[in-house]
Coordinates of C-alpha atoms in Angstrom, one line a residue:
M1 CA 7.8 3.1 15.5
D2 CA 4.7 1.7 17.3
N3 CA 4.3 5.2 18.8
D4 CA 6.3 7.6 16.7
D5 CA 4.3 10.7 16.8
H6 CA 7.2 12.4 18.6
Y7 CA 9.2 12.2 15.4
Q8 CA 7.0 14.9 14.0
D9 CA 8.3 17.4 16.4
L10 CA 11.9 16.6 15.3
I11 CA 11.3 17.8 11.7
A12 CA 13.1 21.1 11.2
A13 CA 10.6 23.9 10.7
N14 CA 12.4 25.2 7.7
A15 CA 12.9 21.7 6.1
P16 CA 10.6 20.6 3.2
C17 CA 10.5 17.1 4.8
G18 CA 12.4 14.7 7.1
A19 CA 13.1 11.0 6.9
L20 CA 14.1 8.0 9.0
A21 CA 14.9 4.3 8.6
I22 CA 13.6 1.4 10.7
D23 CA 13.9 -2.3 10.0
Y24 CA 11.2 -4.9 11.1
P25 CA 11.0 -8.7 11.2
H26 CA 8.4 -10.6 9.3
G27 CA 5.0 -10.5 11.1
H28 CA 5.6 -7.4 13.1
V29 CA 2.5 -5.2 13.4
I30 CA 2.6 -1.4 14.1
A31 CA -0.6 -0.7 16.0
P32 CA -3.2 1.8 14.7
H33 CA -1.9 5.4 15.0
R34 CA -1.9 8.6 13.1
H35 CA 0.4 11.6 12.3
P36 CA -0.3 15.3 12.0
H37 CA 1.9 15.4 8.9
A38 CA 1.5 13.6 5.5
Q39 CA 3.7 10.5 5.4
L40 CA 5.4 8.3 2.7
L41 CA 5.9 4.7 3.8
Y42 CA 8.4 2.9 1.6
A43 CA 10.2 -0.5 2.0
I44 CA 13.4 -1.2 0.1
E45 CA 12.9 -4.8 1.1
G46 CA 9.8 -6.8 2.1
V47 CA 6.2 -5.9 1.8
L48 CA 4.1 -3.4 3.8
C49 CA 0.4 -4.0 4.4
V50 CA -1.1 -0.7 5.3
E51 CA -4.7 -0.8 6.6
T52 CA -7.2 2.1 7.2
A53 CA -10.9 2.2 7.9
D54 CA -11.5 2.6 4.2
G55 CA -9.3 -0.2 2.8
R56 CA -5.8 -1.6 2.5
W57 CA -2.7 -1.1 0.5
V58 CA -0.2 -3.8 -0.3
V59 CA 3.1 -2.3 -1.0
P60 CA 6.1 -4.3 -2.4
P61 CA 9.6 -2.9 -2.9
T62 CA 9.9 0.1 -5.3
R63 CA 6.5 1.3 -4.2
G64 CA 5.4 3.5 -1.4
V65 CA 2.2 4.4 0.4
W66 CA 1.3 8.1 0.6
L67 CA -0.9 8.8 3.6
Q68 CA -2.8 12.1 4.2
P69 CA -2.3 13.8 7.6
E70 CA -4.4 12.4 10.4
V71 CA -5.3 9.1 8.6
E72 CA -5.4 6.4 11.2
H73 CA -3.5 3.4 9.9
Q74 CA -2.0 0.0 10.9
V75 CA 1.1 -1.5 9.3
R76 CA 1.8 -5.2 9.0
M77 CA 5.1 -6.6 7.7
R78 CA 5.4 -9.5 5.2
G79 CA 8.9 -10.7 5.0
D80 CA 11.7 -8.9 6.7
V81 CA 11.1 -5.3 6.0
K82 CA 13.5 -2.4 5.7
M83 CA 11.2 0.6 5.9
R84 CA 12.0 4.2 5.1
T85 CA 9.6 6.9 6.2
V86 CA 9.3 10.5 4.9
F87 CA 7.3 13.1 6.8
I88 CA 6.3 16.1 4.8
N89 CA 6.0 19.6 6.2
T90 CA 2.5 21.2 5.8
P91 CA 3.4 24.0 3.4
E92 CA 4.4 21.4 0.8
L93 CA 1.0 19.6 0.7
P94 CA -1.1 21.6 -1.8
N95 CA 0.8 20.3 -4.8
L96 CA 1.2 16.7 -3.6
P97 CA -1.4 13.8 -3.9
Q98 CA -4.7 14.8 -2.3
Q99 CA -5.7 11.3 -1.4
S100 CA -3.9 8.4 0.2
C101 CA -2.5 6.1 -2.5
V102 CA 0.4 3.9 -3.7
L103 CA 3.1 5.6 -5.5
D104 CA 5.9 4.3 -7.7
I105 CA 9.4 4.9 -6.3
P106 CA 11.8 5.2 -9.2
P107 CA 15.6 5.0 -8.7
L108 CA 16.1 8.8 -8.3
L109 CA 13.5 9.1 -5.6
R110 CA 14.8 6.1 -3.9
E111 CA 18.3 7.6 -3.7
L112 CA 16.9 10.9 -2.5
I113 CA 15.0 9.1 0.3
V114 CA 18.2 7.2 1.3
S115 CA 20.1 10.5 1.4
A116 CA 17.4 12.2 3.4
V117 CA 17.6 9.5 6.0
G118 CA 21.3 10.3 6.3
L119 CA 20.5 13.9 7.2
G120 CA 18.4 13.0 10.2
L121 CA 15.1 14.6 11.2
G122 CA 16.0 17.5 13.5
A123 CA 18.8 19.5 11.8
Q124 CA 18.1 23.1 11.2
L125 CA 18.9 23.8 7.5
A126 CA 20.4 26.9 5.9
P127 CA 17.8 28.0 3.2
D128 CA 20.2 27.6 0.3
S129 CA 22.2 24.6 1.6
R130 CA 22.8 21.4 -0.2
A131 CA 20.7 19.5 2.4
W132 CA 17.8 21.9 1.9
H133 CA 17.9 21.5 -1.9
L134 CA 18.1 17.7 -1.5
L135 CA 15.0 17.6 0.6
R136 CA 13.3 20.1 -1.7
L137 CA 14.1 17.9 -4.7
L138 CA 12.7 14.9 -2.9
V139 CA 9.4 16.7 -2.5
L140 CA 9.4 17.8 -6.1
E141 CA 10.0 14.3 -7.3
L142 CA 7.0 13.1 -5.2
R143 CA 4.8 15.3 -7.3
T144 CA 5.8 13.5 -10.6
V145 CA 5.5 9.8 -9.7
P146 CA 2.5 7.8 -10.9
V147 CA -0.3 6.4 -8.7
L148 CA -0.4 2.6 -8.8
P149 CA -3.3 0.1 -8.6
L150 CA -2.4 -1.6 -5.3
Y151 CA -5.4 -0.5 -3.2
L152 CA -8.3 -2.7 -2.0
P153 CA -11.3 -0.6 -0.9
L154 CA -13.6 -1.9 1.8
P155 CA -17.3 -0.9 1.9
A156 CA -18.8 0.8 5.0
D157 CA -22.0 -1.3 4.8
A158 CA -21.7 -3.9 7.6
G159 CA -23.0 -6.8 5.5
L160 CA -20.9 -6.2 2.5
R161 CA -17.8 -5.5 4.7
A162 CA -18.3 -8.9 6.5
I163 CA -18.4 -10.6 3.1
C164 CA -15.2 -8.9 2.0
E165 CA -13.4 -9.7 5.2
D166 CA -14.5 -13.4 4.8
L167 CA -13.2 -13.5 1.3
M168 CA -9.9 -12.0 2.4
R169 CA -9.5 -14.6 5.0
E170 CA -10.3 -17.4 2.5
P171 CA -9.5 -16.1 -1.0
D172 CA -9.8 -19.5 -2.6
Q173 CA -13.6 -19.7 -1.9
L174 CA -15.7 -20.6 -4.9
V175 CA -18.8 -18.9 -3.6
T176 CA -21.0 -17.3 -6.2
V177 CA -22.5 -13.8 -6.3
E178 CA -25.9 -15.4 -6.0
Q179 CA -24.9 -17.1 -2.8
L180 CA -23.5 -13.9 -1.4
A181 CA -26.6 -11.9 -2.3
A182 CA -28.7 -14.6 -0.6
R183 CA -26.6 -14.3 2.5
L184 CA -27.7 -10.7 2.7
D185 CA -31.3 -11.5 1.6
I186 CA -31.1 -9.2 -1.4
A187 CA -31.4 -9.7 -5.1
T188 CA -28.2 -10.2 -7.2
R189 CA -28.7 -7.0 -9.0
T190 CA -29.1 -5.1 -5.7
F191 CA -25.8 -6.8 -4.5
H192 CA -23.9 -5.6 -7.5
R193 CA -25.3 -2.1 -7.3
R194 CA -24.5 -1.7 -3.5
F195 CA -21.1 -3.2 -4.0
L196 CA -20.2 -0.8 -6.8
S197 CA -21.5 2.1 -4.8
G198 CA -19.7 1.1 -1.6
T199 CA -16.2 0.4 -3.1
G200 CA -16.1 2.1 -6.5
M201 CA -15.3 -1.4 -8.0
R202 CA -17.4 -4.1 -9.6
F203 CA -17.5 -7.2 -7.4
G204 CA -15.6 -9.5 -9.8
H205 CA -12.8 -6.9 -10.2
W206 CA -12.6 -6.5 -6.4
R207 CA -12.3 -10.2 -5.8
Q208 CA -9.6 -10.5 -8.5
Q209 CA -7.8 -7.6 -7.0
A210 CA -8.1 -9.0 -3.5
R211 CA -6.6 -12.4 -4.5
L212 CA -3.7 -10.8 -6.3
L213 CA -2.8 -8.4 -3.5
L214 CA -3.1 -11.1 -0.9
A215 CA -0.9 -13.3 -3.1
L216 CA 1.7 -10.6 -3.0
E217 CA 1.9 -11.1 0.8
Q218 CA 2.7 -14.8 0.5
L219 CA 5.1 -14.3 -2.4
A220 CA 7.0 -11.8 -0.2
R221 CA 7.6 -14.6 2.4
G222 CA 9.2 -16.8 -0.4
D223 CA 6.2 -19.2 -0.7
K224 CA 6.2 -21.4 -3.9
V225 CA 4.2 -19.9 -6.7
I226 CA 2.1 -23.0 -7.2
D227 CA 1.1 -23.0 -3.5
V228 CA 0.2 -19.3 -3.7
A229 CA -1.9 -19.8 -6.8
L230 CA -3.9 -22.6 -5.3
A231 CA -4.4 -20.8 -2.0
H232 CA -5.9 -17.9 -3.8
G233 CA -8.5 -19.6 -6.0
Y234 CA -6.5 -20.3 -9.2
T235 CA -6.7 -23.8 -10.7
S236 CA -3.1 -23.8 -12.0
Q237 CA 0.2 -21.9 -11.7
S238 CA -0.1 -20.8 -15.3
A239 CA -3.5 -19.3 -14.9
F240 CA -2.3 -17.4 -11.8
A241 CA 0.9 -16.3 -13.6
A242 CA -1.1 -15.0 -16.6
M243 CA -3.4 -12.9 -14.4
F244 CA -0.5 -11.7 -12.3
R245 CA 1.4 -10.6 -15.3
K246 CA -1.7 -8.8 -16.8
H247 CA -2.2 -6.9 -13.6
F248 CA 1.4 -6.2 -12.5
G249 CA 3.4 -6.5 -15.7
S250 CA 5.7 -9.2 -14.4
V251 CA 5.5 -12.9 -13.7
P252 CA 5.4 -13.8 -10.0
S253 CA 8.8 -15.4 -9.9
R254 CA 10.5 -12.1 -11.1
F255 CA 8.3 -9.5 -9.5
F256 CA 10.4 -8.8 -6.5
S257 CA 13.7 -8.9 -8.4
N258 CA 12.7 -6.4 -11.2
G259 CA 10.0 -4.4 -9.6
S260 CA 7.9 -4.3 -12.8
L261 CA 4.5 -2.8 -13.0
P262 CA 2.5 -1.8 -16.1
G263 CA 4.3 0.9 -18.0
H264 CA 7.7 0.1 -16.3

């Protein structure tokens, strides 16, 4: 799927959507690319890390990334990934999410995606056939699922972006806001104002979000919770587990088995 734009031409013109299944090993990277159709990226196993110019989404099982048409993106695999992709035909878009985001994938939607994969991409569908209704129901279900907080925005400002990328490389850094502001030769208040303007998030919230989402990537590989906690700036496993549960609604050791998020 490193260059799968040709799949778009295989979606039947009269089909609401089309789906396919591809499995990838841990560490595989799909190079930056874009699609003329909206796309849902979903992994039934493993974690997807989807990166765009504006930020990144970390997507564990039972979640999916909704990408708007023509959004350039790169995908990295954490753990062995079983990916399912749904392409949406243009007439369906007005009532679907208007921004790229992470969506919950409840059991019914999951089964519809699996069934859609079984139909293939190119079959011409009779307007009132079972296959047409199945794909139509898939699209209707996409309109009802909640957006989830698994996005990490990145600022356009070069100085702030460099700081964010540095913190993402070494999330256990104990550097203070005062030190970061001094690195840019600006006042602390100015740093906070620019960061909020550039990301829509306060810096402390962003750093917490970054650590938790990066931690998801390591947990997907099967790393020990204590090792993940210390690598991401937490002083103990219990402190990490408490913050993880507050944010995701599940303790780290159970997250990939029960797929919990706040409200689920």
